[in-house]
Short mmCIF file of C-alpha atoms and ligand atoms in Angstrom, two decimals:
data_model
loop_
_atom_site.label_atom_id
_atom_site.label_comp_id
_atom_site.label_asym_id
_atom_site.label_seq_id
_atom_site.Cartn_x
_atom_site.Cartn_y
_atom_site.Cartn_z
CA UNK P 272 0.06 0.09 0.03
CA UNK P 273 1.40 3.27 -1.09
CA UNK P 274 -0.10 5.47 1.40
CA UNK P 275 -0.84 4.89 5.20
CA UNK P 276 -3.75 2.96 6.09
CA UNK P 277 -6.37 5.24 7.69
CA UNK P 278 -9.41 4.05 9.80
CA UNK P 279 -12.15 6.60 9.83
CA UNK P 280 -15.16 5.47 12.25
CA UNK P 281 -18.60 7.24 11.21
CA UNK P 282 -20.12 8.86 13.98
CA UNK P 283 -23.44 8.38 12.32
CA UNK P 284 -23.85 4.97 14.04
CA UNK P 285 -22.52 6.25 17.40
CA UNK P 286 -24.94 6.77 20.22
CA UNK P 287 -25.66 10.43 19.72
CA UNK P 288 -26.58 11.04 23.32
CA UNK P 289 -23.02 10.37 24.44
CA UNK P 290 -21.24 11.62 21.18
CA UNK P 291 -18.44 13.19 22.82
CA UNK P 292 -17.64 9.86 24.83
CA UNK P 293 -18.17 7.76 21.97
CA UNK P 294 -15.89 10.20 20.15
CA UNK P 295 -12.94 9.88 22.80
CA UNK P 296 -13.81 6.08 22.82
CA UNK P 297 -12.56 5.52 19.19
CA UNK P 298 -9.75 7.88 19.49
CA UNK P 299 -8.39 5.70 22.63
CA UNK P 300 -9.17 2.58 20.54
CA UNK P 301 -6.95 3.54 17.37
CA UNK P 302 -8.83 5.29 14.98
CA UNK P 303 -7.12 7.89 12.75
CA UNK P 304 -10.12 10.25 11.51
CA UNK P 305 -13.25 10.81 12.84
CA UNK P 306 -15.91 10.54 9.97
CA UNK P 307 -18.71 13.04 9.96
CA UNK P 308 -21.88 12.11 7.74
CA UNK P 309 -23.72 15.48 7.16
CA UNK P 310 -27.26 14.81 5.34
CA UNK P 311 -29.81 17.74 4.58
CA UNK P 312 -32.90 15.41 3.66
CA UNK P 313 -32.61 16.66 -0.01
CA UNK P 314 -29.42 15.08 -1.53
CA UNK P 315 -30.15 11.90 0.57
CA UNK P 316 -33.11 11.05 2.32
CA UNK P 317 -31.95 11.52 5.79
CA UNK P 318 -31.21 14.50 8.00
CA UNK P 319 -28.08 14.42 10.35
CA UNK P 320 -26.02 17.21 11.65
CA UNK P 321 -24.54 20.38 11.06
CA UNK P 322 -21.64 23.21 11.82
CA UNK P 323 -22.99 24.14 15.51
CA UNK P 324 -22.72 20.28 16.34
CA UNK P 325 -19.35 19.90 14.76
CA UNK P 326 -18.17 22.88 16.54
CA UNK P 327 -19.05 21.60 20.18
CA UNK P 328 -17.71 18.08 19.47
CA UNK P 329 -14.48 19.53 18.29
CA UNK P 330 -13.04 19.78 21.54
CA UNK P 331 -13.45 16.06 22.37
CA UNK P 332 -10.61 14.85 20.09
CA UNK P 333 -7.60 15.99 18.62
CA UNK P 334 -8.13 13.61 15.97
CA UNK P 335 -9.02 15.07 12.06
CA UNK P 336 -12.58 15.48 11.30
CA UNK P 337 -13.46 14.06 8.20
CA UNK P 338 -16.70 15.83 7.13
CA UNK P 339 -18.68 13.97 4.14
CA UNK P 340 -21.23 16.38 2.81
CA UNK P 341 -24.20 14.58 1.30
CA UNK P 342 -25.95 17.78 0.70
CA UNK P 343 -27.40 20.01 -2.04
CA UNK P 344 -25.18 23.07 -3.01
CA UNK P 345 -22.16 22.36 -0.42
CA UNK P 346 -20.42 25.61 -1.78
CA UNK P 347 -22.81 27.72 0.18
CA UNK P 348 -21.74 26.34 3.34
CA UNK P 349 -18.16 25.18 3.24
CA UNK P 350 -16.88 28.01 5.14
CA UNK P 351 -19.19 27.18 7.90
CA UNK P 352 -17.67 23.69 8.09
CA UNK P 353 -14.30 25.03 7.86
CA UNK P 354 -14.93 27.29 10.73
CA UNK P 355 -16.61 24.59 12.80
CA UNK P 356 -13.49 22.70 12.46
CA UNK P 357 -13.29 20.28 9.40
CA UNK P 358 -9.74 19.07 8.55
CA UNK P 359 -11.42 17.62 4.80
CA UNK P 360 -14.34 18.56 3.42
CA UNK P 361 -15.71 15.91 0.73
CA UNK P 362 -18.42 17.21 -1.35
CA UNK P 363 -20.46 14.77 -3.47
CA UNK P 364 -19.60 14.90 -7.27
CA UNK P 365 -23.56 14.89 -8.37
CA UNK P 366 -24.14 17.80 -5.95
CA UNK P 367 -21.47 20.15 -7.70
CA UNK P 368 -22.15 22.31 -10.91
CA UNK P 369 -18.81 23.87 -10.30
CA UNK P 370 -16.55 21.02 -8.68
CA UNK P 371 -13.44 22.86 -9.67
CA UNK P 372 -14.22 25.95 -8.05
CA UNK P 373 -15.76 24.02 -5.11
CA UNK P 374 -12.67 22.01 -4.41
CA UNK P 375 -10.29 25.11 -4.93
CA UNK P 376 -12.36 27.18 -2.12
CA UNK P 377 -12.00 24.30 0.10
CA UNK P 378 -8.46 24.12 -0.40
CA UNK P 379 -7.53 27.91 -0.20
CA UNK P 380 -8.76 28.05 3.14
CA UNK P 381 -5.96 25.13 4.01
CA UNK P 382 -8.45 22.49 4.39
CA UNK P 383 -8.05 19.13 2.22
CA UNK P 384 -10.67 18.49 -0.19
CA UNK P 385 -12.05 15.57 -1.26
CA UNK P 386 -14.71 14.36 -3.92
CA UNK P 387 -17.10 11.37 -3.30
CA UNK P 388 -18.74 9.47 -5.99
CA UNK P 389 -22.42 7.70 -5.76
CA UNK P 390 -22.38 3.95 -6.65
CA UNK P 391 -23.77 4.56 -10.03
CA UNK P 392 -21.58 7.65 -10.89
CA UNK P 393 -18.89 6.76 -13.23
CA UNK P 394 -15.29 7.58 -12.25
CA UNK P 395 -14.89 9.46 -15.54
CA UNK P 396 -17.10 12.11 -14.32
CA UNK P 397 -14.04 13.16 -11.79
CA UNK P 398 -11.17 12.28 -14.18
CA UNK P 399 -10.41 16.03 -14.65
CA UNK P 400 -10.75 16.87 -10.77
CA UNK P 401 -8.05 14.49 -9.70
CA UNK P 402 -5.28 17.16 -9.79
CA UNK P 403 -7.41 19.07 -7.51
CA UNK P 404 -8.21 16.91 -4.64
CA UNK P 405 -6.78 15.20 -1.35
CA UNK P 406 -9.19 12.52 -1.29
CA UNK P 407 -11.51 10.79 -3.72
CA UNK P 408 -14.45 8.73 -1.91
CA UNK P 409 -16.06 5.51 -3.71
CA UNK P 410 -19.45 5.06 -2.20
CA UNK P 411 -20.09 1.24 -1.80
CA UNK P 412 -23.52 2.19 -0.78
CA UNK P 413 -26.33 4.50 -1.76
CA UNK P 414 -25.70 7.52 0.63
CA UNK P 415 -28.14 8.26 3.36
CA UNK P 416 -28.11 5.68 5.83
CA UNK P 417 -25.66 3.57 7.73
CA UNK P 418 -25.51 -0.37 8.05
CA UNK P 419 -26.85 -1.14 4.38
CA UNK P 420 -25.23 -3.91 2.37
CA UNK P 421 -21.71 -3.32 0.70
CA UNK P 422 -22.08 -3.16 -3.08
CA UNK P 423 -19.25 -5.45 -4.52
CA UNK P 424 -19.82 -4.33 -7.92
CA UNK P 425 -17.83 -1.10 -6.97
CA UNK P 426 -14.46 -3.00 -6.71
CA UNK P 427 -13.52 -2.57 -10.34
CA UNK P 428 -14.28 1.16 -9.98
CA UNK P 429 -12.09 1.36 -7.23
CA UNK P 430 -9.32 -0.58 -8.67
CA UNK P 431 -9.26 1.70 -11.79
CA UNK P 432 -9.07 4.78 -9.89
CA UNK P 433 -6.07 3.24 -7.99
CA UNK P 434 -4.53 2.68 -11.32
CA UNK P 435 -5.27 6.16 -12.48
CA UNK P 436 -3.62 7.47 -9.42
CA UNK P 437 -0.61 5.13 -9.91
CA UNK P 438 -0.13 5.78 -13.66
CA UNK P 439 -0.40 9.87 -13.14
CA UNK P 440 1.71 9.65 -10.05
CA UNK P 441 -1.21 11.59 -7.92
CA UNK P 442 -1.17 11.42 -4.42
CA UNK P 443 -4.63 11.48 -2.96
CA UNK P 444 -6.47 9.17 -0.45
CA UNK P 445 -8.50 6.54 -1.87
CA UNK P 446 -11.41 6.36 0.79
CA UNK P 447 -14.42 3.95 0.70
CA UNK P 448 -17.52 4.43 2.62
CA UNK P 449 -20.43 1.77 3.17
CA UNK P 450 -20.69 -1.80 4.69
CA UNK P 451 -17.03 -1.77 5.46
CA UNK P 452 -16.43 -4.65 8.09
CA UNK P 453 -14.01 -7.33 9.01
CA UNK P 454 -15.52 -9.15 5.89
CA UNK P 455 -14.96 -6.45 3.30
CA UNK P 456 -12.08 -4.51 4.77
CA UNK P 457 -9.65 -6.94 3.02
CA UNK P 458 -11.34 -6.65 -0.29
CA UNK P 459 -11.35 -2.68 -0.60
CA UNK P 460 -7.73 -2.44 0.67
CA UNK P 461 -6.53 -5.09 -2.04
CA UNK P 462 -8.37 -3.03 -4.73
CA UNK P 463 -6.60 0.13 -3.53
CA UNK P 464 -8.24 1.80 -0.89
CA UNK P 465 -6.01 3.14 2.08
CA UNK P 466 -9.20 5.05 3.86
CA UNK P 467 -11.67 2.80 5.23
CA UNK P 468 -15.13 4.45 6.86
CA UNK P 469 -16.84 1.99 9.14
CA UNK P 470 -19.78 3.13 11.21
CA UNK P 471 -22.10 0.22 12.10
CA UNK P 472 -18.78 -2.24 12.27
CA UNK P 473 -17.29 0.03 14.98
CA UNK P 474 -20.05 1.60 16.96
CA UNK P 475 -22.18 -1.64 16.72
CA UNK P 476 -19.43 -3.52 18.34
CA UNK P 477 -18.81 -4.41 21.91
CA UNK P 478 -14.96 -3.59 21.70
CA UNK P 479 -13.99 -0.82 19.63
CA UNK P 480 -10.18 -1.45 20.17
CA UNK P 481 -10.47 -4.96 19.17
CA UNK P 482 -12.86 -4.05 16.14
CA UNK P 483 -10.27 -1.49 14.87
CA UNK P 484 -7.44 -3.86 15.18
CA UNK P 485 -9.26 -6.62 12.98
CA UNK P 486 -10.08 -3.98 10.51
CA UNK P 487 -6.51 -3.01 10.23
CA UNK P 488 -5.16 -6.45 10.20
CA UNK P 489 -7.69 -7.50 7.47
CA UNK P 490 -6.72 -4.46 5.26
CA UNK P 491 -2.80 -4.55 6.08
CA UNK P 492 -2.57 -8.28 5.32
CA UNK P 493 -4.73 -7.77 1.79
CA UNK P 494 -2.80 -4.76 0.83
CA UNK P 495 0.44 -6.47 0.93
CA UNK P 496 -0.11 -8.91 -1.93
CA UNK P 497 0.40 -6.91 -4.93
CA UNK P 498 -1.53 -7.19 -7.81
CA UNK P 499 -4.16 -9.20 -5.80
CA UNK P 500 -7.57 -9.26 -7.32
CA UNK P 501 -9.57 -11.24 -4.87
CA UNK P 502 -13.04 -12.41 -5.63
CA UNK P 503 -15.81 -9.87 -5.04
CA UNK P 504 -17.31 -10.60 -1.53
C1 LIG Z 603 -23.83 6.68 4.06
C2 LIG Z 603 -22.72 7.18 4.93
C3 LIG Z 603 -21.57 6.14 5.69
C4 LIG Z 603 -22.40 5.44 6.68
C5 LIG Z 603 -21.36 3.86 6.65
O1 LIG Z 603 -24.60 7.61 3.71
O2 LIG Z 603 -21.85 8.14 4.28
O3 LIG Z 603 -20.56 7.05 6.39
O4 LIG Z 603 -22.29 6.07 7.79
O5 LIG Z 603 -22.15 3.27 7.45
P1 LIG Z 603 -21.72 1.69 7.67
O6 LIG Z 603 -20.53 1.37 8.01
O7 LIG Z 603 -22.79 1.22 8.71
O8 LIG Z 603 -22.40 1.08 6.39
ZN1 LIG Z 604 -19.81 8.81 4.85
#
């Protein structure tokens, strides 16, 4: 694996009544980033949280906040998410008419910029954006809810992205989000992902530390096999 493995628990699946404690617990358990899923009830059929809540949980951890905006017109609220403490902001390609402008505005503020693709959005739609991103997120579920089934047919898209990144010598993190657990972590790593979002697999488990260790082991072992293309799970 060319880039370090990053485990990014999604707080969507945490106990929201104890959010601060849950974040501190996954930091203690070995998480690398805190993945924050923002949903607006329009781009996706679910509503979660916004800048004020992000600001209030910012003090609960030193880990980077990896903010995934599943919202329409993200360009209108980027400044508010940066001000709230986002370290990286990932926008959905489908929600951005002027993607280059939006990515540039995120970076101009010193924040990492990411772009996410819904399962049915082709990689070709962001080929020209690749020089301008720090992260590409391949969705392996339709965004909107935690706990959905992993879509294995996204693995060729993941492999194509990794190949494109290697061929062009580009340096962005390749993230996967949706249905990542101990069974799928090795597969996504083998196909080229280095940043793994996991919601229910982590927060639904009894022992966060053990779960994160298992995910790390599965991903690192799989990623060590060069050129491996395991069966789709
Ligand atoms: C889906 C969200 C994901 C989700 C992942 O819309 O972007 O981050 O919380 O949850 P799990 O790991 O439960 O599939
Ligand atoms: Zn997400």
